[in-house]
mmCIF file of C-alpha atoms in Angstrom:
data_model
loop_
_atom_site.group_PDB
_atom_site.id
_atom_site.type_symbol
_atom_site.label_atom_id
_atom_site.label_comp_id
_atom_site.label_asym_id
_atom_site.label_seq_id
_atom_site.Cartn_x
_atom_site.Cartn_y
_atom_site.Cartn_z
ATOM 1 C CA UNK A 139 -2.137 108.591 94.567
ATOM 2 C CA UNK A 140 0.774 106.376 95.486
ATOM 3 C CA UNK A 141 -1.479 103.801 97.105
ATOM 4 C CA UNK A 142 -3.713 103.722 94.009
ATOM 5 C CA UNK A 143 -0.692 103.191 91.799
ATOM 6 C CA UNK A 144 0.591 100.399 94.037
ATOM 7 C CA UNK A 145 -2.640 98.460 93.504
ATOM 8 C CA UNK A 146 -2.767 99.342 89.824
ATOM 9 C CA UNK A 147 0.639 97.702 89.362
ATOM 10 C CA UNK A 148 -0.361 94.743 91.555
ATOM 11 C CA UNK A 149 -3.515 93.991 89.528
ATOM 12 C CA UNK A 150 -2.170 94.637 86.025
ATOM 13 C CA UNK A 151 -0.284 91.337 86.169
ATOM 14 C CA UNK A 152 -3.434 89.221 86.451
ATOM 15 C CA UNK A 153 -5.174 91.207 83.714
ATOM 16 C CA UNK A 154 -2.298 90.962 81.248
ATOM 17 C CA UNK A 155 -1.250 87.340 82.018
ATOM 18 C CA UNK A 156 -3.389 85.810 79.222
ATOM 19 C CA UNK A 157 -1.546 87.991 76.692
ATOM 20 C CA UNK A 158 2.067 87.450 77.775
ATOM 21 C CA UNK A 159 1.958 83.900 79.194
ATOM 22 C CA UNK A 160 3.133 82.172 76.012
ATOM 23 C CA UNK A 161 6.119 84.543 75.695
ATOM 24 C CA UNK A 162 7.579 83.480 79.044
ATOM 25 C CA UNK A 163 6.462 79.850 79.352
ATOM 26 C CA UNK A 164 6.801 77.902 76.110
ATOM 27 C CA UNK A 165 6.580 74.262 77.240
ATOM 28 C CA UNK A 166 3.227 72.545 76.672
ATOM 29 C CA UNK A 167 -0.028 74.165 75.557
ATOM 30 C CA UNK A 168 -1.200 77.752 75.788
ATOM 31 C CA UNK A 169 -3.319 76.734 78.767
ATOM 32 C CA UNK A 170 -0.264 75.363 80.536
ATOM 33 C CA UNK A 171 1.580 78.633 79.911
ATOM 34 C CA UNK A 172 -1.313 80.623 81.375
ATOM 35 C CA UNK A 173 -1.402 78.416 84.460
ATOM 36 C CA UNK A 174 2.343 78.926 84.890
ATOM 37 C CA UNK A 175 1.977 82.693 84.683
ATOM 38 C CA UNK A 176 -0.871 82.623 87.225
ATOM 39 C CA UNK A 177 1.279 80.493 89.517
ATOM 40 C CA UNK A 178 3.779 83.363 89.431
ATOM 41 C CA UNK A 179 0.880 85.662 90.399
ATOM 42 C CA UNK A 180 0.408 83.466 93.486
ATOM 43 C CA UNK A 181 4.096 83.936 94.319
ATOM 44 C CA UNK A 182 3.254 87.565 94.978
ATOM 45 C CA UNK A 183 0.723 86.522 97.625
ATOM 46 C CA UNK A 184 3.352 84.347 99.298
ATOM 47 C CA UNK A 185 5.742 87.300 99.401
ATOM 48 C CA UNK A 186 3.194 89.686 100.919
ATOM 49 C CA UNK A 187 3.520 88.471 104.544
ATOM 50 C CA UNK A 188 7.315 88.713 104.248
ATOM 51 C CA UNK A 189 6.964 92.251 102.955
ATOM 52 C CA UNK A 190 4.530 93.046 105.751
ATOM 53 C CA UNK A 191 7.071 91.915 108.339
ATOM 54 C CA UNK A 192 10.191 93.467 106.804
ATOM 55 C CA UNK A 193 8.719 96.819 105.822
ATOM 56 C CA UNK A 194 6.511 96.938 108.882
ATOM 57 C CA UNK A 195 9.648 96.752 110.999
ATOM 58 C CA UNK A 196 11.279 99.404 108.798
ATOM 59 C CA UNK A 197 8.211 101.611 109.249
ATOM 60 C CA UNK A 198 8.437 101.322 113.037
ATOM 61 C CA UNK A 199 12.190 101.980 113.135
ATOM 62 C CA UNK A 200 12.824 104.482 110.352
ATOM 63 C CA UNK A 201 9.400 106.057 109.895
ATOM 64 C CA UNK A 202 6.358 105.684 107.657
ATOM 65 C CA UNK A 203 7.743 107.803 104.838
ATOM 66 C CA UNK A 204 10.864 105.650 104.483
ATOM 67 C CA UNK A 205 8.801 102.460 104.288
ATOM 68 C CA UNK A 206 6.378 103.980 101.779
ATOM 69 C CA UNK A 207 9.237 105.227 99.607
ATOM 70 C CA UNK A 208 10.746 101.751 99.553
ATOM 71 C CA UNK A 209 7.400 100.100 98.798
ATOM 72 C CA UNK A 210 6.661 102.274 95.784
ATOM 73 C CA UNK A 211 10.258 101.906 94.552
ATOM 74 C CA UNK A 212 9.941 98.102 94.692
ATOM 75 C CA UNK A 213 6.611 98.205 92.874
ATOM 76 C CA UNK A 214 8.082 100.461 90.191
ATOM 77 C CA UNK A 215 11.109 98.180 89.788
ATOM 78 C CA UNK A 216 8.880 95.096 89.497
ATOM 79 C CA UNK A 217 6.622 96.677 86.883
ATOM 80 C CA UNK A 218 9.485 98.027 84.785
ATOM 81 C CA UNK A 219 11.288 94.687 84.950
ATOM 82 C CA UNK A 220 8.213 92.841 83.656
ATOM 83 C CA UNK A 221 7.582 95.439 80.964
ATOM 84 C CA UNK A 222 11.199 95.383 79.703
ATOM 85 C CA UNK A 223 12.135 91.696 80.052
ATOM 86 C CA UNK A 224 12.712 90.017 76.653
ATOM 87 C CA UNK A 225 10.685 86.907 75.888
ATOM 88 C CA UNK A 226 11.758 83.258 76.245
ATOM 89 C CA UNK A 227 12.789 83.077 72.603
ATOM 90 C CA UNK A 228 15.370 85.831 73.190
ATOM 91 C CA UNK A 229 16.924 85.047 76.576
ATOM 92 C CA UNK A 230 15.650 81.530 77.302
ATOM 93 C CA UNK A 231 14.987 80.401 80.855
ATOM 94 C CA UNK A 232 16.151 83.764 82.205
ATOM 95 C CA UNK A 233 12.805 85.238 81.090
ATOM 96 C CA UNK A 234 10.602 83.366 83.602
ATOM 97 C CA UNK A 235 13.304 83.795 86.277
ATOM 98 C CA UNK A 236 13.132 87.566 85.855
ATOM 99 C CA UNK A 237 9.343 87.405 85.876
ATOM 100 C CA UNK A 238 9.359 85.579 89.215
ATOM 101 C CA UNK A 239 11.898 88.073 90.604
ATOM 102 C CA UNK A 240 9.716 90.998 89.542
ATOM 103 C CA UNK A 241 6.615 89.455 91.090
ATOM 104 C CA UNK A 242 8.479 88.827 94.348
ATOM 105 C CA UNK A 243 9.419 92.513 94.445
ATOM 106 C CA UNK A 244 5.787 93.477 93.878
ATOM 107 C CA UNK A 245 4.634 91.090 96.611
ATOM 108 C CA UNK A 246 7.095 92.562 99.104
ATOM 109 C CA UNK A 247 5.902 96.024 98.106
ATOM 110 C CA UNK A 248 2.185 95.246 98.466
ATOM 111 C CA UNK A 249 2.761 93.588 101.843
ATOM 112 C CA UNK A 250 4.565 96.629 103.203
ATOM 113 C CA UNK A 251 2.406 99.310 101.606
ATOM 114 C CA UNK A 252 -0.821 98.479 103.434
ATOM 115 C CA UNK A 253 0.582 98.715 106.962
ATOM 116 C CA UNK A 254 2.632 101.865 106.377
ATOM 117 C CA UNK A 255 -0.211 103.610 104.530
ATOM 118 C CA UNK A 256 -2.777 102.632 107.177
ATOM 119 C CA UNK A 257 -0.600 103.969 109.987
ATOM 120 C CA UNK A 258 0.264 107.123 108.039
ATOM 121 C CA UNK A 259 -3.361 107.980 107.225
ATOM 122 C CA UNK A 260 -4.536 107.642 110.818
ATOM 123 C CA UNK A 261 -1.526 109.441 112.315
ATOM 124 C CA UNK A 262 -1.793 112.362 109.893
ATOM 125 C CA UNK A 263 -5.561 112.864 110.322
ATOM 126 C CA UNK A 264 -6.730 115.942 112.245
ATOM 127 C CA UNK A 265 -9.153 115.511 115.183
ATOM 128 C CA UNK A 266 -12.560 114.247 114.127
ATOM 129 C CA UNK A 267 -11.431 113.101 110.700
ATOM 130 C CA UNK A 268 -9.704 109.783 111.362
ATOM 131 C CA UNK A 269 -12.584 107.826 109.816
ATOM 132 C CA UNK A 270 -12.575 110.014 106.709
ATOM 133 C CA UNK A 271 -8.804 109.708 106.299
ATOM 134 C CA UNK A 272 -8.994 105.969 106.980
ATOM 135 C CA UNK A 273 -11.434 105.538 104.083
ATOM 136 C CA UNK A 274 -8.770 106.646 101.609
ATOM 137 C CA UNK A 275 -6.882 103.384 102.081
ATOM 138 C CA UNK A 276 -9.533 101.418 100.182
ATOM 139 C CA UNK A 277 -10.275 104.377 97.915
ATOM 140 C CA UNK A 278 -6.694 104.010 96.670
ATOM 141 C CA UNK A 279 -7.080 100.247 96.382
ATOM 142 C CA UNK A 280 -10.261 100.497 94.306
ATOM 143 C CA UNK A 281 -9.009 103.381 92.177
ATOM 144 C CA UNK A 282 -5.905 101.380 91.261
ATOM 145 C CA UNK A 283 -7.953 98.295 90.419
ATOM 146 C CA UNK A 284 -10.309 100.305 88.210
ATOM 147 C CA UNK A 285 -7.406 102.059 86.467
ATOM 148 C CA UNK A 286 -5.795 98.708 85.692
ATOM 149 C CA UNK A 287 -8.963 97.155 84.295
ATOM 150 C CA UNK A 288 -9.837 100.327 82.383
ATOM 151 C CA UNK A 289 -6.465 100.588 80.653
ATOM 152 C CA UNK A 290 -6.465 96.853 79.939
ATOM 153 C CA UNK A 291 -9.929 97.069 78.366
ATOM 154 C CA UNK A 292 -8.923 100.110 76.309
ATOM 155 C CA UNK A 293 -5.817 98.412 74.915
ATOM 156 C CA UNK A 294 -7.787 95.261 74.100
ATOM 157 C CA UNK A 295 -10.284 97.363 72.146
ATOM 158 C CA UNK A 296 -7.680 99.448 70.278
ATOM 159 C CA UNK A 297 -5.137 96.719 69.484
ATOM 160 C CA UNK A 298 -5.731 93.422 67.724
ATOM 161 C CA UNK A 299 -4.899 90.102 69.387
ATOM 162 C CA UNK A 300 -1.481 89.782 67.725
ATOM 163 C CA UNK A 301 -0.404 93.269 68.773
ATOM 164 C CA UNK A 302 -1.571 92.711 72.345
ATOM 165 C CA UNK A 303 0.328 89.427 72.573
ATOM 166 C CA UNK A 304 3.533 90.724 70.994
ATOM 167 C CA UNK A 305 3.970 94.147 72.600
ATOM 168 C CA UNK A 306 0.688 95.733 73.732
ATOM 169 C CA UNK A 307 0.685 93.945 77.087
ATOM 170 C CA UNK A 308 3.915 95.739 78.025
ATOM 171 C CA UNK A 309 2.302 99.187 77.938
ATOM 172 C CA UNK A 310 0.417 98.968 81.280
ATOM 173 C CA UNK A 311 3.563 97.768 83.070
ATOM 174 C CA UNK A 312 5.712 100.542 81.624
ATOM 175 C CA UNK A 313 3.088 103.196 82.347
ATOM 176 C CA UNK A 314 2.752 101.963 85.927
ATOM 177 C CA UNK A 315 6.484 101.709 86.489
ATOM 178 C CA UNK A 316 7.269 105.207 85.219
ATOM 179 C CA UNK A 317 4.324 106.715 87.103
ATOM 180 C CA UNK A 318 5.449 104.983 90.305
ATOM 181 C CA UNK A 319 8.914 106.512 89.973
ATOM 182 C CA UNK A 320 7.374 109.967 89.553
ATOM 183 C CA UNK A 321 5.126 109.457 92.562
ATOM 184 C CA UNK A 322 8.095 108.307 94.615
ATOM 185 C CA UNK A 323 9.451 111.830 94.143
ATOM 186 C CA UNK A 324 6.175 113.242 95.496
ATOM 187 C CA UNK A 325 6.291 110.892 98.481
ATOM 188 C CA UNK A 326 9.673 112.323 99.452
ATOM 189 C CA UNK A 327 7.838 115.508 100.375
ATOM 190 C CA UNK A 328 5.437 113.862 102.840
ATOM 191 C CA UNK A 329 5.643 114.857 106.483
ATOM 192 C CA UNK A 330 6.773 112.079 108.811
ATOM 193 C CA UNK A 331 4.136 111.060 111.372
ATOM 194 C CA UNK A 332 6.232 108.786 113.614
ATOM 195 C CA UNK A 333 8.237 110.894 116.047
ATOM 196 C CA UNK A 334 11.809 109.761 116.888
ATOM 197 C CA UNK A 335 10.856 109.064 120.515
ATOM 198 C CA UNK A 336 8.135 106.616 119.369
ATOM 199 C CA UNK A 337 10.689 104.703 117.284
ATOM 200 C CA UNK A 338 12.978 104.110 120.218
ATOM 201 C CA UNK A 339 10.898 101.201 121.530
ATOM 202 C CA UNK A 340 11.595 99.200 118.362
ATOM 203 C CA UNK A 341 15.311 99.955 118.007
ATOM 204 C CA UNK A 342 17.609 97.102 118.962
ATOM 205 C CA UNK A 343 14.872 94.493 119.197
ATOM 206 C CA UNK A 344 14.101 91.560 116.957
ATOM 207 C CA UNK A 345 11.487 92.096 114.243
ATOM 208 C CA UNK A 346 8.976 89.863 116.039
ATOM 209 C CA UNK A 347 9.239 91.686 119.385
ATOM 210 C CA UNK A 348 6.313 94.082 118.711
ATOM 211 C CA UNK A 349 4.139 91.113 117.757
ATOM 212 C CA UNK A 350 5.049 89.232 120.928
ATOM 213 C CA UNK A 351 4.236 92.258 123.063
ATOM 214 C CA UNK A 352 0.925 92.768 121.266
ATOM 215 C CA UNK A 353 -0.091 89.182 120.522
ATOM 216 C CA UNK A 354 -3.710 89.746 121.535
ATOM 217 C CA UNK A 355 -4.032 92.751 119.252
ATOM 218 C CA UNK A 356 -2.484 90.788 116.359
ATOM 219 C CA UNK A 357 -5.012 87.963 116.822
ATOM 220 C CA UNK A 358 -7.821 90.525 116.968
ATOM 221 C CA UNK A 359 -6.624 91.986 113.668
ATOM 222 C CA UNK A 360 -6.647 88.511 112.089
ATOM 223 C CA UNK A 361 -10.212 87.934 113.286
ATOM 224 C CA UNK A 362 -11.391 91.281 111.917
ATOM 225 C CA UNK A 363 -9.663 90.678 108.585
ATOM 226 C CA UNK A 364 -10.716 87.055 107.942
ATOM 227 C CA UNK A 365 -14.353 87.747 107.093
ATOM 228 C CA UNK A 366 -13.635 91.005 105.263
ATOM 229 C CA UNK A 367 -10.940 89.670 102.944
ATOM 230 C CA UNK A 368 -13.050 86.669 101.861
ATOM 231 C CA UNK A 369 -15.974 88.996 101.145
ATOM 232 C CA UNK A 370 -13.783 91.382 99.144
ATOM 233 C CA UNK A 371 -12.131 88.777 96.933
ATOM 234 C CA UNK A 372 -15.381 86.855 96.456
ATOM 235 C CA UNK A 373 -17.404 89.907 95.474
ATOM 236 C CA UNK A 374 -14.674 91.384 93.244
ATOM 237 C CA UNK A 375 -13.286 88.189 91.666
ATOM 238 C CA UNK A 376 -15.497 85.190 92.374
ATOM 239 C CA UNK A 377 -19.077 86.431 92.003
ATOM 240 C CA UNK A 378 -18.849 87.268 88.261
ATOM 241 C CA UNK A 379 -17.640 83.715 87.556
ATOM 242 C CA UNK A 380 -20.463 82.337 89.726
ATOM 243 C CA UNK A 381 -23.055 84.325 87.755
ATOM 244 C CA UNK A 382 -21.572 83.172 84.457
ATOM 245 C CA UNK A 383 -21.758 79.530 85.554
ATOM 246 C CA UNK A 384 -25.177 79.590 87.219
ATOM 247 C CA UNK A 385 -27.165 82.116 85.179
ATOM 248 C CA UNK A 386 -25.324 82.104 81.863
ATOM 249 C CA UNK A 387 -24.386 85.781 82.229
ATOM 250 C CA UNK A 388 -21.687 86.479 79.660
ATOM 251 C CA UNK A 389 -18.265 87.323 81.025
ATOM 252 C CA UNK A 390 -18.287 90.903 79.746
ATOM 253 C CA UNK A 391 -21.635 91.691 81.380
ATOM 254 C CA UNK A 392 -20.527 90.072 84.626
ATOM 255 C CA UNK A 393 -17.392 92.218 84.722
ATOM 256 C CA UNK A 394 -19.490 95.294 83.931
ATOM 257 C CA UNK A 395 -21.688 94.587 86.964
ATOM 258 C CA UNK A 396 -18.610 94.249 89.166
ATOM 259 C CA UNK A 397 -17.136 97.474 87.801
ATOM 260 C CA UNK A 398 -20.355 99.429 88.447
ATOM 261 C CA UNK A 399 -20.498 98.090 92.006
ATOM 262 C CA UNK A 400 -16.880 99.069 92.626
ATOM 263 C CA UNK A 401 -17.596 102.612 91.435
ATOM 264 C CA UNK A 402 -20.551 102.767 93.848
ATOM 265 C CA UNK A 403 -18.281 101.567 96.674
ATOM 266 C CA UNK A 404 -15.617 104.103 95.704
ATOM 267 C CA UNK A 405 -18.169 106.920 95.933
ATOM 268 C CA UNK A 406 -19.596 105.654 99.234
ATOM 269 C CA UNK A 407 -16.349 105.173 101.164
ATOM 270 C CA UNK A 408 -15.620 108.792 102.206
ATOM 271 C CA UNK A 409 -19.190 109.282 103.416
ATOM 272 C CA UNK A 410 -19.039 106.058 105.416
ATOM 273 C CA UNK A 411 -15.740 107.316 106.847
ATOM 274 C CA UNK A 412 -17.499 110.513 107.951
ATOM 275 C CA UNK A 413 -20.248 108.400 109.523
ATOM 276 C CA UNK A 414 -17.581 106.414 111.388
ATOM 277 C CA UNK A 415 -16.281 109.696 112.826
ATOM 278 C CA UNK A 416 -19.770 110.363 114.158
ATOM 279 C CA UNK A 417 -20.799 106.964 115.549
ATOM 280 C CA UNK A 418 -17.469 105.130 115.851
ATOM 281 C CA UNK A 419 -15.560 102.551 113.764
ATOM 282 C CA UNK A 420 -16.508 99.551 115.927
ATOM 283 C CA UNK A 421 -20.184 99.974 115.070
ATOM 284 C CA UNK A 422 -19.309 100.177 111.371
ATOM 285 C CA UNK A 423 -17.324 96.911 111.456
ATOM 286 C CA UNK A 424 -20.150 95.220 113.353
ATOM 287 C CA UNK A 425 -22.686 96.520 110.825
ATOM 288 C CA UNK A 426 -20.618 95.098 107.970
ATOM 289 C CA UNK A 427 -19.957 91.707 109.535
ATOM 290 C CA UNK A 428 -23.383 91.233 111.127
ATOM 291 C CA UNK A 429 -25.143 92.362 107.962
ATOM 292 C CA UNK A 430 -23.092 90.037 105.792
ATOM 293 C CA UNK A 431 -23.598 87.097 108.156
ATOM 294 C CA UNK A 432 -27.350 87.551 107.644
ATOM 295 C CA UNK A 433 -27.388 88.498 103.957
ATOM 296 C CA UNK A 434 -24.557 86.501 102.376
ATOM 297 C CA UNK A 435 -26.508 83.354 101.452
ATOM 298 C CA UNK A 436 -29.465 85.197 99.836
ATOM 299 C CA UNK A 437 -27.147 87.674 98.070
ATOM 300 C CA UNK A 438 -24.992 84.845 96.725
ATOM 301 C CA UNK A 439 -28.120 83.073 95.454
ATOM 302 C CA UNK A 440 -29.411 86.301 93.875
ATOM 303 C CA UNK A 441 -26.158 86.733 91.955
ATOM 304 C CA UNK A 442 -26.741 83.376 90.236
ATOM 305 C CA UNK A 443 -30.155 84.341 88.833
ATOM 306 C CA UNK A 444 -29.523 86.984 86.143
ATOM 307 C CA UNK A 445 -27.476 90.045 85.231
ATOM 308 C CA UNK A 446 -29.843 92.210 87.279
ATOM 309 C CA UNK A 447 -29.513 89.861 90.215
ATOM 310 C CA UNK A 448 -25.741 89.959 89.963
ATOM 311 C CA UNK A 449 -25.696 93.758 89.794
ATOM 312 C CA UNK A 450 -28.015 94.057 92.809
ATOM 313 C CA UNK A 451 -26.016 91.531 94.820
ATOM 314 C CA UNK A 452 -22.726 93.232 93.933
ATOM 315 C CA UNK A 453 -23.904 96.700 94.947
ATOM 316 C CA UNK A 454 -25.612 95.548 98.151
ATOM 317 C CA UNK A 455 -22.630 93.434 99.178
ATOM 318 C CA UNK A 456 -20.014 96.091 98.525
ATOM 319 C CA UNK A 457 -22.071 98.765 100.292
ATOM 320 C CA UNK A 458 -22.125 96.493 103.335
ATOM 321 C CA UNK A 459 -18.376 95.979 102.900
ATOM 322 C CA UNK A 460 -17.869 99.765 103.062
ATOM 323 C CA UNK A 461 -18.404 99.538 106.836
ATOM 324 C CA UNK A 462 -15.090 97.676 106.996
ATOM 325 C CA UNK A 463 -13.353 99.289 104.022
ATOM 326 C CA UNK A 464 -13.779 102.827 105.357
ATOM 327 C CA UNK A 465 -12.575 101.990 108.862
ATOM 328 C CA UNK A 466 -9.957 99.247 108.390
ATOM 329 C CA UNK A 467 -6.952 101.564 108.697
ATOM 330 C CA UNK A 468 -8.363 103.256 111.792
ATOM 331 C CA UNK A 469 -9.388 100.033 113.553
ATOM 332 C CA UNK A 470 -6.040 98.352 112.872
ATOM 333 C CA UNK A 471 -3.903 101.346 113.807
ATOM 334 C CA UNK A 472 -5.683 101.834 117.125
ATOM 335 C CA UNK A 473 -5.014 98.230 118.136
ATOM 336 C CA UNK A 474 -1.275 98.950 118.483
ATOM 337 C CA UNK A 475 0.942 101.628 120.038
ATOM 338 C CA UNK A 476 2.586 103.943 117.539
ATOM 339 C CA UNK A 477 5.991 102.262 117.602
ATOM 340 C CA UNK A 478 4.509 98.835 116.827
ATOM 341 C CA UNK A 479 1.898 99.674 114.180
ATOM 342 C CA UNK A 480 3.975 98.830 111.127
ATOM 343 C CA UNK A 481 4.895 95.331 112.294
ATOM 344 C CA UNK A 482 1.631 94.803 114.155
ATOM 345 C CA UNK A 483 -0.472 95.468 111.064
ATOM 346 C CA UNK A 484 1.929 94.282 108.351
ATOM 347 C CA UNK A 485 2.490 90.576 109.021
ATOM 348 C CA UNK A 486 -0.891 89.573 110.547
ATOM 349 C CA UNK A 487 -2.876 91.430 107.878
ATOM 350 C CA UNK A 488 -0.866 90.110 104.920
ATOM 351 C CA UNK A 489 -0.861 86.547 106.269
ATOM 352 C CA UNK A 490 -4.633 86.600 106.835
ATOM 353 C CA UNK A 491 -5.271 87.993 103.352
ATOM 354 C CA UNK A 492 -3.044 85.310 101.818
ATOM 355 C CA UNK A 493 -4.699 82.517 103.828
ATOM 356 C CA UNK A 494 -8.334 83.542 103.373
ATOM 357 C CA UNK A 495 -8.626 86.187 100.635
ATOM 358 C CA UNK A 496 -6.068 84.739 98.236
ATOM 359 C CA UNK A 497 -7.682 81.304 98.441
ATOM 360 C CA UNK A 498 -11.309 82.478 98.256
ATOM 361 C CA UNK A 499 -11.764 82.019 94.464
ATOM 362 C CA UNK A 500 -10.250 78.521 94.626
ATOM 363 C CA UNK A 501 -12.340 77.490 97.654
ATOM 364 C CA UNK A 502 -15.399 78.742 95.782
ATOM 365 C CA UNK A 503 -14.628 76.581 92.734
ATOM 366 C CA UNK A 504 -13.851 73.533 94.908
ATOM 367 C CA UNK A 505 -17.072 73.946 96.888
ATOM 368 C CA UNK A 506 -19.098 74.255 93.680
ATOM 369 C CA UNK A 507 -17.694 70.947 92.410
ATOM 370 C CA UNK A 508 -17.599 68.924 95.644
ATOM 371 C CA UNK A 509 -20.145 70.338 98.108
ATOM 372 C CA UNK A 510 -23.769 71.534 98.244
ATOM 373 C CA UNK A 511 -24.446 74.859 96.540
ATOM 374 C CA UNK A 512 -24.871 76.680 99.832
ATOM 375 C CA UNK A 513 -21.511 75.502 101.228
ATOM 376 C CA UNK A 514 -19.334 78.406 100.091
ATOM 377 C CA UNK A 515 -21.702 81.243 101.111
ATOM 378 C CA UNK A 516 -22.126 79.411 104.435
ATOM 379 C CA UNK A 517 -18.325 79.481 104.791
ATOM 380 C CA UNK A 518 -18.361 83.262 104.231
ATOM 381 C CA UNK A 519 -21.226 83.595 106.720
ATOM 382 C CA UNK A 520 -19.246 81.789 109.416
ATOM 383 C CA UNK A 521 -16.172 83.956 108.866
ATOM 384 C CA UNK A 522 -18.289 87.131 109.001
ATOM 385 C CA UNK A 523 -19.910 85.876 112.224
ATOM 386 C CA UNK A 524 -16.389 85.412 113.614
ATOM 387 C CA UNK A 525 -15.494 88.971 112.594
ATOM 388 C CA UNK A 526 -18.669 90.257 114.279
ATOM 389 C CA UNK A 527 -17.832 88.485 117.539
ATOM 390 C CA UNK A 528 -14.235 89.714 117.500
ATOM 391 C CA UNK A 529 -15.401 93.289 116.859
ATOM 392 C CA UNK A 530 -18.048 93.039 119.574
ATOM 393 C CA UNK A 531 -15.824 91.652 122.299
ATOM 394 C CA UNK A 532 -12.256 92.650 121.351
ATOM 395 C CA UNK A 533 -12.471 96.187 119.938
ATOM 396 C CA UNK A 534 -12.574 99.132 122.303
ATOM 397 C CA UNK A 535 -15.985 100.827 122.737
ATOM 398 C CA UNK A 536 -16.624 103.647 120.300
ATOM 399 C CA UNK A 537 -15.832 107.154 121.428
ATOM 400 C CA UNK A 538 -16.765 109.350 118.467
ATOM 401 C CA UNK A 539 -14.564 112.417 118.260
ATOM 402 C CA UNK A 540 -16.021 115.850 118.828
ATOM 403 C CA UNK A 541 -15.159 118.061 115.881
ATOM 404 C CA UNK A 542 -14.579 121.746 116.658
ATOM 405 C CA UNK A 543 -16.898 124.170 114.817
ATOM 406 C CA UNK A 544 -15.379 125.290 111.542
ATOM 407 C CA UNK A 545 -13.414 122.052 111.171
ATOM 408 C CA UNK A 546 -16.275 119.830 110.053
ATOM 409 C CA UNK A 547 -15.407 116.845 107.850
ATOM 410 C CA UNK A 548 -16.767 116.217 104.366
ATOM 411 C CA UNK A 549 -20.548 115.854 104.386
ATOM 412 C CA UNK A 550 -21.038 117.460 107.823
#
């Protein structure tokens, strides 16, 4: 629940930016104000690697629960600050300054949440269920994204444009901030999974020491993440815009196709996690990356044909992605010893997402304007081929866990 709320708060900003941009940035046109507000959104991506490093180190030294409490507190503070900050007409230049501060807090939170949550899920899983537990990392991510878009759509339907621009946009931030504070109370009751003796290896060292000791594992994580993060951000964010431009699919229908595909992925993830427990996570990552390397170009072309083509491409692509989404936490956690998992996952993962995932929509637009139509899907294909090779040659061979009778996972 906390992980879902983290990603709800992270995504609400982008959804509400068109409504509040003019209240914080008043110089120039409305378009200039929107661009300024989206630039602040990018600030959050810049802060994510810093959060991954700082809270990853905290996770390794003080425990997963401490890091996860801090991450949800930062996200709550950022959301409440955005929802309560007066507009530019009331407090002047302090308004955008507070907005940037709030987004920095959310970026630090998002960067630290992933690593701590990934380690916690895998360490708390009983034998034979690590794949199932691992799948809940992206279940939380998707659930938060869908909650954000659902509440945003509901408010836009219920309120008129003036009400949304004047005060309606604040509601999702306030709801998310208050809910995050309540969930922080629930997180206080979580059992700690990092024993004191495992933390001793990190105490007294510099924050980068675990990365230096596990440099090969960190590079492996970057290779696994590069293809997956470009696929995720392209299929969730970029493909609807591609369909609108190429096939004339209206924006609402394109977003509907993406939403349906995300619901399908959400339903599939726990079952793919169970499958990973049976055949091993390495095979699942290779299935995702190898399948996407073969299918990306035709799927991308299919999405530009019609609404039906977009829907089919979205569902097929995200079902392939489930091979990574269900096993990411498990694969990453097993690359590092317990006392180095927070730092080992936090910085490399967040930096790779910022470098490849955060830029994917912009690279897509640039390639459409300056390169042949197949250039961007070919770029995704190459990154997925890289992920396949890294999984094939750098991940440990699969050793599916034997589950004792009577302790069978979901779907067994």
